[in-house]
């Protein structure tokens, strides 16, 4: 097994995405709000996906959302995730509207249900990268 | 119908496929060449007649330009070529782009070819990793989301919204295995039961091992030419491209507009419109079956049954022999073979063989009109092709 295959992939911040990862390091999940058409988007990019405007303002998300769908991974996608199974991958619908991929923390993956209320947890995984994960709300 | 429509302008005149399943010691280029040789011979042509080559990427091949590497390996110097990449939908796009190129005079005889060796050319971990690396490295992959997981979340939501059951998903796998049992050379032919599927071990909920398609070696190839040239060559039974449509709704799974209604609605609508036929005119179909739930959702989005009724429809006998539209009579990606990008080419091979009346004990009686739907990347990519015999023109 190559060293590379055993290591979890980490995001490599680039000019499009740097602010998002910087925000997460400070415990904030930044969403982009379009000043022109009011569209709210995740993930970070230079243009509004709805109207093409470049007038985008970052605002921290409330961190509240619901589980729109999920799938509990029992067979890891490669050696890097073998020690983690079973884990629940979540498709979270944030209170502000956008959806995002994350994973469930702070409980047994078997307790995840559709439309369950979840809350953001910022988990530092390296000096540079903090990943947005979610736990059961309340 | 606009003057520019592809309808009936191009015909498939040769088909071939390599051995599939476990084919050790053979590179993707060899598998592609084997299939190509058979397709060109089937068309009654010499390889010097081929002036166009369209292909897809192969994970187990070191070449970035597979169609070019293939041409060199096979001894061709085409004047039209490309290696296309829209994941699982690539297969169908090769036919529409090939047909468009022929109609535009860019090429006369286009070879469509793809092959890969995911089973013996890559270690299992690297094969899986090759699939996970197709997910975004910023917003998806850090969370350990294999491509199976994206499809699983759509099926899971379908179960929640429409009451689709694990048993209905399992029955799709059972039917595909039964179909493969009649197909010479299929990778998995041992009959299975719903119970076998449900106890085969969870991969990613709601998918058990037997809800998932195979990992295989193999390839397929086709010769496409103009309808006029097919006639001139005296081809016994050309199969015409009657309609084609594509739809790309998102890249990231979290930006899929709806988890339970896909771009297949639009791609098939465009294909039906071009063909002048609807879903209930079809005699057989190849429906991309990377997972059992994918089939159930496609039965709805391709218009075979109403939205939400894919589960009951799949178990009612309508997708097998004597049903309304028998699908994947070769056994599909679930039981025949799934070498990645080439996987959907086997659906084309089967539907074309059905329309030619060459399927032996698998033959759907009187099959004249067929559809193939290819898709990929968590429903990011969708492409539909409608094929027919001369009688359907």
Coordinates of C-alpha atoms in Angstrom, one line a residue, chain B residues 23 26-28 31 58 60 115-122 216-218 339:
Chain B
X23 CA -9.2 -11.1 -17.8
X26 CA -4.4 -8.1 -20.7
X27 CA -4.0 -4.3 -20.8
X28 CA -6.9 -1.9 -21.5
X31 CA -9.0 -5.3 -24.6
X58 CA -9.1 4.0 -18.7
X60 CA -5.6 1.1 -15.6
X115 CA -11.9 -0.7 -22.3
X116 CA -10.4 -0.9 -18.8
X117 CA -9.1 -3.5 -16.4
X118 CA -10.4 -2.4 -13.0
X119 CA -10.4 -6.0 -11.7
X120 CA -6.9 -7.2 -12.5
X121 CA -5.2 -4.0 -13.6
X122 CA -5.5 -2.3 -10.3
X216 CA -14.5 -5.9 -14.1
X217 CA -12.0 -6.0 -16.9
X218 CA -13.4 -5.6 -20.5
X339 CA -15.2 -2.0 -16.1

